[in-house]
Amino acid sequence: MKNILVIGSTGQIGSELTLELRKRYGNDHVVAGYITGSEPQGELKNSGPSEIADVSNIAQLEAIVKKYNIDTIYNLAALLSVVAESKPRLAWTIGIDGLWNILELARQYNCAVFTPSSIGSFGGGTPLVNTPQDTIQRPRTMYGVSKVTTELLSDYYHIKYGLDTRAVRFPGIISNVTPPGGGTTDYAVDIYYSAVKGEKFICPIGEGTLMDMMYMPDAIRAAIDLMEADPIKLIHRNAFNVTAMSFAPENIYAEIKKHIPSFEMEYNVDSLKQSIANSWPDSMDDTCAREEWGWKPSYDLSSMTIDMLEKLSSRLK
Ligand SMILES: NC(=O)c1ccc[n+]([C@@H]2O[C@H](COP(=O)([O-])OP(=O)(O)OC[C@H]3O[C@@H](n4cnc5c(N)ncnc54)[C@H](O)[C@@H]3O)[C@@H](O)[C@H]2O)c1
């Protein structure tokens, strides 16, 4: 039986991933790690153990690993792309110094580690259409710099110490439980909230800007399936391209309008978000993930839109 620690369990991905892991492995076997000021609430709090787990405090992490006999760590602590540009030092401290602590502990206690990378690890010379698994990664954002470093450091610990590190490069994740934490693709979540509330959506990303996206149930499955994959089949480790769909603002707007014909959108482009978006792939090639561990998304733009509107309508009305 696995004993899992989710670090950053109260964030957009962690809040849903932790509950799914508890369903699969048993409530008592999945610890929700959080930091002060971001405590678990509701089902996340009540369905299993939770502990303060700050990646900058290795002693705190070690106590949790020992107390619960942890063998697998999902490390979701990070500052997302837009926030990281305004706090680059903190982004590095959480993303890289924090990862170093986790990898050292994992080496000592023999834990598997999942630390997601991102489409933000690309930029600066990357081919943006059908972006290959192995290609140029010279991003110019602190988020991107920290994600490339995450990939390299995770691979280093695997190659040098045999540590079981695995990761995906998540695209923009769309969900309806916990709001996104300040990324470039947040607009693709916010647009659904505006549509359901009957408000006009002001889009911060310009027309024609394609980016890879994925619905949360697929993102959670990608993380868990990769951690469950037969290691013999893994040629790559940190990190696999995974995608489910690629769209621009006008595409998601048109899809929502099929269900809410009165919905309106207007552009007010945010220059920082736009410059980050321009440096990210239009569409990634995720053949390696498909071949090495059977990755296949279930949701496309149309089925995701139906589900998002249904879930948000019943909650917000
Ligand atoms: N959401 C997306 O669209 C997306 C896309 C690509 C990659 N990712 C990656 O997935 C991971 C999770 O993203 P998310 O969207 O859930 O982010 P989020 O911002 O919603 O959550 C991050 C979590 O990290 C926690 N955290 C912050 N500082 C910490 C510290 N010092 N110690 C421990 N925890 C700390 C926060 O409390 C929060 O719960 C990140 O690595 C992110 O870069 C996310």
mmCIF file of C-alpha atoms and ligand atoms in Angstrom:
data_model
loop_
_atom_site.group_PDB
_atom_site.id
_atom_site.type_symbol
_atom_site.label_atom_id
_atom_site.label_comp_id
_atom_site.label_asym_id
_atom_site.label_seq_id
_atom_site.Cartn_x
_atom_site.Cartn_y
_atom_site.Cartn_z
ATOM 1 C CA MET A 1 0.000 0.000 0.000
ATOM 2 C CA LYS A 2 1.270 3.442 -0.926
ATOM 3 C CA ASN A 3 1.632 6.237 1.653
ATOM 4 C CA ILE A 4 1.484 9.540 -0.137
ATOM 5 C CA LEU A 5 2.308 13.143 0.786
ATOM 6 C CA VAL A 6 0.806 15.839 -1.432
ATOM 7 C CA ILE A 7 2.730 19.099 -1.013
ATOM 8 C CA GLY A 8 0.653 22.117 -2.095
ATOM 9 C CA SER A 9 -2.582 20.157 -1.588
ATOM 10 C CA THR A 10 -4.791 23.238 -1.313
ATOM 11 C CA GLY A 11 -3.915 24.654 -4.753
ATOM 12 C CA GLN A 12 -5.839 24.316 -8.006
ATOM 13 C CA ILE A 13 -4.457 20.868 -8.855
ATOM 14 C CA GLY A 14 -3.646 19.613 -5.337
ATOM 15 C CA SER A 15 -7.160 20.093 -3.979
ATOM 16 C CA GLU A 16 -8.609 17.680 -6.552
ATOM 17 C CA LEU A 17 -5.598 15.363 -6.881
ATOM 18 C CA THR A 18 -5.531 14.703 -3.115
ATOM 19 C CA LEU A 19 -9.188 13.618 -3.064
ATOM 20 C CA GLU A 20 -8.682 11.312 -6.059
ATOM 21 C CA LEU A 21 -5.574 9.777 -4.460
ATOM 22 C CA ARG A 22 -7.591 9.171 -1.265
ATOM 23 C CA LYS A 23 -10.283 7.393 -3.315
ATOM 24 C CA ARG A 24 -7.682 5.143 -4.904
ATOM 25 C CA TYR A 25 -5.321 4.426 -2.026
ATOM 26 C CA GLY A 26 -7.471 5.007 1.083
ATOM 27 C CA ASN A 27 -8.111 8.191 3.053
ATOM 28 C CA ASP A 28 -5.566 7.491 5.781
ATOM 29 C CA HIS A 29 -2.803 6.864 3.238
ATOM 30 C CA VAL A 30 -2.793 10.336 1.670
ATOM 31 C CA VAL A 31 -1.531 13.319 3.699
ATOM 32 C CA ALA A 32 -2.615 16.787 2.553
ATOM 33 C CA GLY A 33 0.430 19.069 2.973
ATOM 34 C CA TYR A 34 -0.271 22.794 3.238
ATOM 35 C CA ILE A 35 1.305 26.054 4.376
ATOM 36 C CA THR A 36 0.030 28.486 6.994
ATOM 37 C CA GLY A 37 -2.619 30.760 5.523
ATOM 38 C CA SER A 38 -3.675 28.144 2.985
ATOM 39 C CA GLU A 39 -5.295 25.518 5.214
ATOM 40 C CA PRO A 40 -7.440 22.680 3.791
ATOM 41 C CA GLN A 41 -11.192 23.232 4.007
ATOM 42 C CA GLY A 42 -14.320 21.072 3.731
ATOM 43 C CA GLU A 43 -13.901 17.576 2.288
ATOM 44 C CA LEU A 44 -10.146 18.001 1.848
ATOM 45 C CA LYS A 45 -9.813 18.749 5.569
ATOM 46 C CA ASN A 46 -12.282 16.131 6.781
ATOM 47 C CA SER A 47 -11.503 13.158 4.581
ATOM 48 C CA GLY A 48 -7.940 12.399 5.761
ATOM 49 C CA PRO A 49 -4.792 13.574 7.529
ATOM 50 C CA SER A 50 -3.251 16.972 6.880
ATOM 51 C CA GLU A 51 0.043 18.495 8.020
ATOM 52 C CA ILE A 52 1.895 21.762 7.573
ATOM 53 C CA ALA A 53 4.500 20.965 4.882
ATOM 54 C CA ASP A 54 6.586 23.951 3.819
ATOM 55 C CA VAL A 55 9.162 22.961 1.184
ATOM 56 C CA SER A 56 11.677 25.361 2.707
ATOM 57 C CA ASN A 57 11.584 23.453 6.035
ATOM 58 C CA ILE A 58 13.289 20.090 5.531
ATOM 59 C CA ALA A 59 12.921 19.084 9.213
ATOM 60 C CA GLN A 60 9.164 19.599 8.990
ATOM 61 C CA LEU A 61 8.991 17.481 5.832
ATOM 62 C CA GLU A 62 11.152 14.770 7.371
ATOM 63 C CA ALA A 63 8.878 14.507 10.415
ATOM 64 C CA ILE A 64 5.895 13.910 8.116
ATOM 65 C CA VAL A 65 7.738 11.330 6.007
ATOM 66 C CA LYS A 66 8.678 9.422 9.198
ATOM 67 C CA LYS A 67 5.291 9.752 10.923
ATOM 68 C CA TYR A 68 3.295 8.421 7.954
ATOM 69 C CA ASN A 69 5.948 6.158 6.435
ATOM 70 C CA ILE A 70 5.689 8.131 3.179
ATOM 71 C CA ASP A 71 6.906 6.415 -0.008
ATOM 72 C CA THR A 72 5.507 8.778 -2.670
ATOM 73 C CA ILE A 73 5.571 12.585 -2.809
ATOM 74 C CA TYR A 74 3.487 14.688 -5.201
ATOM 75 C CA ASN A 75 5.245 18.054 -5.058
ATOM 76 C CA LEU A 76 2.896 20.768 -6.332
ATOM 77 C CA ALA A 77 4.479 23.754 -4.556
ATOM 78 C CA ALA A 78 5.240 26.580 -6.979
ATOM 79 C CA LEU A 79 4.531 30.182 -7.879
ATOM 80 C CA LEU A 80 2.726 30.222 -11.222
ATOM 81 C CA SER A 81 3.965 32.126 -14.265
ATOM 82 C CA VAL A 82 2.509 35.612 -13.752
ATOM 83 C CA VAL A 83 3.135 35.671 -9.980
ATOM 84 C CA ALA A 84 6.695 34.354 -10.423
ATOM 85 C CA GLU A 85 7.565 37.340 -12.655
ATOM 86 C CA SER A 86 6.814 39.712 -9.762
ATOM 87 C CA LYS A 87 8.535 37.528 -7.096
ATOM 88 C CA PRO A 88 11.404 35.795 -8.917
ATOM 89 C CA ARG A 89 13.512 35.098 -5.802
ATOM 90 C CA LEU A 90 10.593 33.490 -3.987
ATOM 91 C CA ALA A 91 9.708 31.481 -7.092
ATOM 92 C CA TRP A 92 13.249 30.067 -7.105
ATOM 93 C CA THR A 93 13.219 29.407 -3.345
ATOM 94 C CA ILE A 94 9.973 27.431 -3.544
ATOM 95 C CA GLY A 95 10.539 25.772 -6.899
ATOM 96 C CA ILE A 96 14.238 24.882 -6.725
ATOM 97 C CA ASP A 97 15.541 25.135 -3.150
ATOM 98 C CA GLY A 98 12.283 23.445 -2.085
ATOM 99 C CA LEU A 99 12.710 20.705 -4.654
ATOM 100 C CA TRP A 100 16.280 20.154 -3.471
ATOM 101 C CA ASN A 101 14.975 19.517 0.068
ATOM 102 C CA ILE A 102 12.369 17.083 -1.233
ATOM 103 C CA LEU A 103 14.835 15.180 -3.412
ATOM 104 C CA GLU A 104 17.339 14.860 -0.553
ATOM 105 C CA LEU A 105 14.635 13.496 1.755
ATOM 106 C CA ALA A 106 13.380 11.188 -0.970
ATOM 107 C CA ARG A 107 16.903 9.827 -1.380
ATOM 108 C CA GLN A 108 17.180 9.168 2.341
ATOM 109 C CA TYR A 109 13.744 7.566 2.733
ATOM 110 C CA ASN A 110 13.438 6.015 -0.744
ATOM 111 C CA CYS A 111 10.364 7.928 -1.944
ATOM 112 C CA ALA A 112 9.133 8.341 -5.507
ATOM 113 C CA VAL A 113 8.707 12.022 -6.460
ATOM 114 C CA PHE A 114 6.361 13.726 -8.934
ATOM 115 C CA THR A 115 7.130 17.421 -9.585
ATOM 116 C CA PRO A 116 5.187 18.824 -12.537
ATOM 117 C CA SER A 117 6.816 20.898 -15.211
ATOM 118 C CA SER A 118 4.865 23.034 -17.652
ATOM 119 C CA ILE A 119 4.441 24.334 -21.166
ATOM 120 C CA GLY A 120 6.234 27.290 -19.530
ATOM 121 C CA SER A 121 9.491 25.320 -19.745
ATOM 122 C CA PHE A 122 9.513 26.161 -23.455
ATOM 123 C CA GLY A 123 10.325 29.475 -25.150
ATOM 124 C CA GLY A 124 13.204 31.275 -26.816
ATOM 125 C CA GLY A 125 13.754 29.176 -29.927
ATOM 126 C CA THR A 126 11.405 26.259 -29.187
ATOM 127 C CA PRO A 127 9.429 25.139 -32.277
ATOM 128 C CA LEU A 128 5.942 26.271 -31.256
ATOM 129 C CA VAL A 129 3.859 24.046 -33.536
ATOM 130 C CA ASN A 130 3.793 20.355 -32.657
ATOM 131 C CA THR A 131 6.521 21.038 -30.080
ATOM 132 C CA PRO A 132 8.638 17.871 -29.791
ATOM 133 C CA GLN A 133 9.326 16.033 -26.528
ATOM 134 C CA ASP A 134 13.061 16.711 -26.796
ATOM 135 C CA THR A 135 13.772 20.196 -28.137
ATOM 136 C CA ILE A 136 15.204 23.630 -27.326
ATOM 137 C CA GLN A 137 14.187 24.913 -23.855
ATOM 138 C CA ARG A 138 15.531 28.427 -23.296
ATOM 139 C CA PRO A 139 12.589 30.216 -21.601
ATOM 140 C CA ARG A 140 12.945 33.860 -20.554
ATOM 141 C CA THR A 141 10.513 33.878 -17.618
ATOM 142 C CA MET A 142 11.449 32.968 -14.025
ATOM 143 C CA TYR A 143 8.662 30.371 -14.130
ATOM 144 C CA GLY A 144 10.229 28.800 -17.213
ATOM 145 C CA VAL A 145 13.764 28.975 -15.817
ATOM 146 C CA SER A 146 12.615 27.243 -12.627
ATOM 147 C CA LYS A 147 10.676 24.580 -14.581
ATOM 148 C CA VAL A 148 13.659 23.679 -16.801
ATOM 149 C CA THR A 149 15.794 23.483 -13.641
ATOM 150 C CA THR A 150 13.149 21.277 -12.006
ATOM 151 C CA GLU A 151 13.316 18.887 -14.941
ATOM 152 C CA LEU A 152 17.125 18.785 -14.926
ATOM 153 C CA LEU A 153 17.443 18.371 -11.152
ATOM 154 C CA SER A 154 14.824 15.612 -11.087
ATOM 155 C CA ASP A 155 16.617 13.766 -13.906
ATOM 156 C CA TYR A 156 19.939 14.282 -12.119
ATOM 157 C CA TYR A 157 18.681 12.555 -8.962
ATOM 158 C CA HIS A 158 17.315 9.708 -11.068
ATOM 159 C CA ILE A 159 20.521 9.201 -13.034
ATOM 160 C CA LYS A 160 22.962 9.754 -10.169
ATOM 161 C CA TYR A 161 21.092 8.158 -7.252
ATOM 162 C CA GLY A 162 18.470 5.945 -8.942
ATOM 163 C CA LEU A 163 15.644 7.994 -7.405
ATOM 164 C CA ASP A 164 12.212 7.344 -8.943
ATOM 165 C CA THR A 165 11.446 10.861 -10.216
ATOM 166 C CA ARG A 166 8.736 11.367 -12.864
ATOM 167 C CA ALA A 167 6.914 14.394 -14.272
ATOM 168 C CA VAL A 168 4.658 15.759 -16.969
ATOM 169 C CA ARG A 169 4.716 19.154 -18.638
ATOM 170 C CA PHE A 170 1.186 20.273 -17.848
ATOM 171 C CA PRO A 171 -0.560 22.616 -20.261
ATOM 172 C CA GLY A 172 -3.095 25.161 -18.920
ATOM 173 C CA ILE A 173 -5.405 23.294 -16.532
ATOM 174 C CA ILE A 174 -9.114 24.090 -16.563
ATOM 175 C CA SER A 175 -11.194 23.252 -13.486
ATOM 176 C CA ASN A 176 -14.193 24.315 -11.427
ATOM 177 C CA VAL A 177 -13.276 23.606 -7.791
ATOM 178 C CA THR A 178 -10.258 25.699 -6.698
ATOM 179 C CA PRO A 179 -9.504 28.862 -8.718
ATOM 180 C CA PRO A 180 -6.167 28.988 -10.573
ATOM 181 C CA GLY A 181 -3.177 30.519 -8.802
ATOM 182 C CA GLY A 182 -1.984 33.263 -11.188
ATOM 183 C CA GLY A 183 -0.946 31.666 -14.465
ATOM 184 C CA THR A 184 -1.062 32.744 -18.096
ATOM 185 C CA THR A 185 -3.841 30.295 -18.998
ATOM 186 C CA ASP A 186 -6.179 31.348 -16.128
ATOM 187 C CA TYR A 187 -8.387 33.141 -18.658
ATOM 188 C CA ALA A 188 -9.636 29.772 -19.894
ATOM 189 C CA VAL A 189 -11.077 29.109 -16.416
ATOM 190 C CA ASP A 190 -12.306 32.663 -15.729
ATOM 191 C CA ILE A 191 -14.276 32.758 -18.991
ATOM 192 C CA TYR A 192 -16.601 29.971 -17.774
ATOM 193 C CA TYR A 193 -17.306 31.795 -14.490
ATOM 194 C CA SER A 194 -18.228 34.973 -16.402
ATOM 195 C CA ALA A 195 -20.448 33.021 -18.796
ATOM 196 C CA VAL A 196 -22.362 31.303 -15.993
ATOM 197 C CA LYS A 197 -22.728 34.526 -13.987
ATOM 198 C CA GLY A 198 -24.141 36.273 -17.057
ATOM 199 C CA GLU A 199 -21.241 38.753 -17.182
ATOM 200 C CA LYS A 200 -19.317 40.011 -20.212
ATOM 201 C CA PHE A 201 -15.818 38.432 -20.260
ATOM 202 C CA ILE A 202 -12.828 40.745 -20.650
ATOM 203 C CA CYS A 203 -10.145 38.584 -22.228
ATOM 204 C CA PRO A 204 -6.507 39.380 -21.289
ATOM 205 C CA ILE A 205 -5.092 37.184 -24.066
ATOM 206 C CA GLY A 206 -5.295 38.308 -27.688
ATOM 207 C CA GLU A 207 -7.260 36.777 -30.532
ATOM 208 C CA GLY A 208 -5.422 33.993 -32.350
ATOM 209 C CA THR A 209 -3.188 33.056 -29.377
ATOM 210 C CA LEU A 210 -3.113 29.266 -29.345
ATOM 211 C CA MET A 211 -2.095 27.389 -26.189
ATOM 212 C CA ASP A 212 -2.339 23.776 -25.034
ATOM 213 C CA MET A 213 -4.996 23.076 -22.400
ATOM 214 C CA MET A 214 -6.413 20.158 -20.411
ATOM 215 C CA TYR A 215 -9.458 19.496 -18.241
ATOM 216 C CA MET A 216 -8.693 18.666 -14.588
ATOM 217 C CA PRO A 217 -9.917 15.027 -14.614
ATOM 218 C CA ASP A 218 -7.391 14.302 -17.382
ATOM 219 C CA ALA A 219 -4.625 16.185 -15.543
ATOM 220 C CA ILE A 220 -5.182 14.110 -12.414
ATOM 221 C CA ARG A 221 -5.216 10.894 -14.403
ATOM 222 C CA ALA A 222 -1.992 11.910 -16.171
ATOM 223 C CA ALA A 223 -0.197 12.424 -12.844
ATOM 224 C CA ILE A 224 -1.423 9.187 -11.264
ATOM 225 C CA ASP A 225 -1.025 7.037 -14.398
ATOM 226 C CA LEU A 226 2.552 8.212 -14.868
ATOM 227 C CA MET A 227 3.395 7.422 -11.225
ATOM 228 C CA GLU A 228 1.797 3.967 -11.679
ATOM 229 C CA ALA A 229 3.546 3.271 -14.994
ATOM 230 C CA ASP A 230 5.937 0.353 -15.402
ATOM 231 C CA PRO A 231 9.398 1.972 -15.031
ATOM 232 C CA ILE A 232 10.899 -0.398 -17.588
ATOM 233 C CA LYS A 233 8.804 1.281 -20.285
ATOM 234 C CA LEU A 234 9.918 4.830 -19.409
ATOM 235 C CA ILE A 235 12.559 6.143 -21.789
ATOM 236 C CA HIS A 236 11.902 9.703 -20.589
ATOM 237 C CA ARG A 237 11.345 10.825 -17.003
ATOM 238 C CA ASN A 238 11.344 14.601 -16.432
ATOM 239 C CA ALA A 239 9.187 15.632 -18.041
ATOM 240 C CA PHE A 240 6.633 14.269 -20.554
ATOM 241 C CA ASN A 241 4.697 16.534 -22.925
ATOM 242 C CA VAL A 242 0.970 15.913 -22.310
ATOM 243 C CA THR A 243 -1.886 17.757 -23.938
ATOM 244 C CA ALA A 244 -5.586 17.349 -24.584
ATOM 245 C CA MET A 245 -6.549 20.311 -26.780
ATOM 246 C CA SER A 246 -5.182 23.530 -28.256
ATOM 247 C CA PHE A 247 -7.335 26.618 -28.660
ATOM 248 C CA ALA A 248 -7.317 30.413 -28.863
ATOM 249 C CA PRO A 249 -9.722 32.726 -26.957
ATOM 250 C CA GLU A 250 -12.123 32.992 -29.908
ATOM 251 C CA ASN A 251 -12.458 29.185 -30.032
ATOM 252 C CA ILE A 252 -13.444 28.752 -26.374
ATOM 253 C CA TYR A 253 -15.742 31.785 -26.643
ATOM 254 C CA ALA A 254 -17.516 30.273 -29.670
ATOM 255 C CA GLU A 255 -17.868 26.941 -27.861
ATOM 256 C CA ILE A 256 -19.480 28.568 -24.799
ATOM 257 C CA LYS A 257 -21.748 30.660 -27.031
ATOM 258 C CA LYS A 258 -23.259 27.456 -28.460
ATOM 259 C CA HIS A 259 -24.751 26.914 -24.975
ATOM 260 C CA ILE A 260 -25.211 30.552 -23.851
ATOM 261 C CA PRO A 261 -25.975 32.551 -27.027
ATOM 262 C CA SER A 262 -26.176 35.872 -25.143
ATOM 263 C CA PHE A 263 -22.603 35.542 -23.811
ATOM 264 C CA GLU A 264 -20.261 38.404 -24.780
ATOM 265 C CA MET A 265 -16.484 38.768 -24.799
ATOM 266 C CA GLU A 266 -14.195 41.702 -25.446
ATOM 267 C CA TYR A 267 -10.401 41.893 -25.540
ATOM 268 C CA ASN A 268 -8.229 43.954 -23.193
ATOM 269 C CA VAL A 269 -4.817 42.399 -23.699
ATOM 270 C CA ASP A 270 -2.446 42.221 -20.716
ATOM 271 C CA SER A 271 1.050 42.780 -22.096
ATOM 272 C CA LEU A 272 2.871 40.523 -19.593
ATOM 273 C CA LYS A 273 0.453 37.615 -20.045
ATOM 274 C CA GLN A 274 0.500 38.066 -23.821
ATOM 275 C CA SER A 275 4.280 38.057 -24.041
ATOM 276 C CA ILE A 276 4.433 34.893 -21.935
ATOM 277 C CA ALA A 277 1.696 33.256 -24.046
ATOM 278 C CA ASN A 278 3.523 34.163 -27.265
ATOM 279 C CA SER A 279 6.617 32.298 -26.067
ATOM 280 C CA TRP A 280 4.716 29.080 -25.234
ATOM 281 C CA PRO A 281 3.833 26.288 -27.688
ATOM 282 C CA ASP A 282 0.713 26.535 -29.838
ATOM 283 C CA SER A 283 0.437 22.770 -29.620
ATOM 284 C CA MET A 284 2.668 20.079 -28.116
ATOM 285 C CA ASP A 285 3.474 16.655 -29.492
ATOM 286 C CA ASP A 286 2.746 14.148 -26.699
ATOM 287 C CA THR A 287 3.562 10.969 -28.642
ATOM 288 C CA CYS A 288 6.215 9.872 -26.114
ATOM 289 C CA ALA A 289 3.699 9.949 -23.233
ATOM 290 C CA ARG A 290 1.219 7.993 -25.355
ATOM 291 C CA GLU A 291 3.808 5.376 -26.303
ATOM 292 C CA GLU A 292 5.713 5.025 -23.042
ATOM 293 C CA TRP A 293 2.857 4.943 -20.512
ATOM 294 C CA GLY A 294 -0.401 4.950 -22.459
ATOM 295 C CA TRP A 295 -1.415 8.613 -22.048
ATOM 296 C CA LYS A 296 -4.728 9.462 -23.719
ATOM 297 C CA PRO A 297 -6.988 12.380 -22.732
ATOM 298 C CA SER A 298 -10.757 11.912 -22.383
ATOM 299 C CA TYR A 299 -11.972 15.503 -22.759
ATOM 300 C CA ASP A 300 -11.865 17.839 -25.752
ATOM 301 C CA LEU A 301 -13.049 21.466 -25.870
ATOM 302 C CA SER A 302 -16.646 20.482 -26.578
ATOM 303 C CA SER A 303 -17.069 17.828 -23.838
ATOM 304 C CA MET A 304 -15.121 19.938 -21.313
ATOM 305 C CA THR A 305 -17.368 22.954 -22.004
ATOM 306 C CA ILE A 306 -20.540 20.930 -21.397
ATOM 307 C CA ASP A 307 -19.171 19.627 -18.088
ATOM 308 C CA MET A 308 -17.777 23.002 -16.912
ATOM 309 C CA LEU A 309 -21.056 24.816 -17.623
ATOM 310 C CA GLU A 310 -23.123 22.086 -15.943
ATOM 311 C CA LYS A 311 -20.969 21.996 -12.785
ATOM 312 C CA LEU A 312 -20.630 25.777 -12.449
ATOM 313 C CA SER A 313 -24.322 26.422 -13.166
ATOM 314 C CA SER A 314 -25.447 24.090 -10.404
ATOM 315 C CA ARG A 315 -22.940 25.591 -7.949
ATOM 316 C CA LEU A 316 -23.205 29.297 -8.734
ATOM 317 C CA LYS A 317 -26.979 29.543 -9.146
HETATM 318 N N1 LIG B 1 -2.579 25.023 -13.030
HETATM 319 C C1 LIG B 1 -1.983 24.995 -14.215
HETATM 320 O O1 LIG B 1 -2.562 25.417 -15.236
HETATM 321 C C2 LIG B 1 -0.588 24.433 -14.338
HETATM 322 C C3 LIG B 1 -0.026 24.304 -15.613
HETATM 323 C C4 LIG B 1 1.259 23.809 -15.740
HETATM 324 C C5 LIG B 1 1.955 23.401 -14.598
HETATM 325 N N2 LIG B 1 1.397 23.542 -13.381
HETATM 326 C C6 LIG B 1 2.191 23.138 -12.218
HETATM 327 O O2 LIG B 1 1.471 22.272 -11.358
HETATM 328 C C7 LIG B 1 1.833 22.522 -9.994
HETATM 329 C C8 LIG B 1 0.592 22.856 -9.185
HETATM 330 O O3 LIG B 1 -0.012 23.991 -9.778
HETATM 331 P P1 LIG B 1 -1.371 24.628 -9.230
HETATM 332 O O4 LIG B 1 -2.039 25.210 -10.397
HETATM 333 O O5 LIG B 1 -2.092 23.692 -8.347
HETATM 334 O O6 LIG B 1 -0.757 25.844 -8.386
HETATM 335 P P2 LIG B 1 -1.424 26.696 -7.217
HETATM 336 O O7 LIG B 1 -0.767 28.019 -7.196
HETATM 337 O O8 LIG B 1 -2.905 26.637 -7.293
HETATM 338 O O9 LIG B 1 -0.954 25.864 -5.932
HETATM 339 C C9 LIG B 1 0.365 25.855 -5.483
HETATM 340 C C10 LIG B 1 0.364 25.369 -4.050
HETATM 341 O O10 LIG B 1 1.693 25.500 -3.527
HETATM 342 C C11 LIG B 1 1.575 25.900 -2.168
HETATM 343 N N3 LIG B 1 2.833 26.494 -1.725
HETATM 344 C C12 LIG B 1 3.309 27.768 -1.955
HETATM 345 N N4 LIG B 1 4.470 27.930 -1.312
HETATM 346 C C13 LIG B 1 4.755 26.764 -0.680
HETATM 347 C C14 LIG B 1 5.812 26.310 0.148
HETATM 348 N N5 LIG B 1 6.833 27.128 0.486
HETATM 349 N N6 LIG B 1 5.777 25.045 0.611
HETATM 350 C C15 LIG B 1 4.758 24.213 0.307
HETATM 351 N N7 LIG B 1 3.709 24.586 -0.450
HETATM 352 C C16 LIG B 1 3.716 25.846 -0.937
HETATM 353 C C17 LIG B 1 0.411 26.878 -2.164
HETATM 354 O O11 LIG B 1 -0.123 27.013 -0.869
HETATM 355 C C18 LIG B 1 -0.555 26.181 -3.126
HETATM 356 O O12 LIG B 1 -1.371 25.278 -2.396
HETATM 357 C C19 LIG B 1 2.875 23.650 -10.047
HETATM 358 O O13 LIG B 1 4.158 23.082 -10.096
HETATM 359 C C20 LIG B 1 2.570 24.333 -11.362
HETATM 360 O O14 LIG B 1 3.687 25.008 -11.885
HETATM 361 C C21 LIG B 1 0.145 24.046 -13.223
#
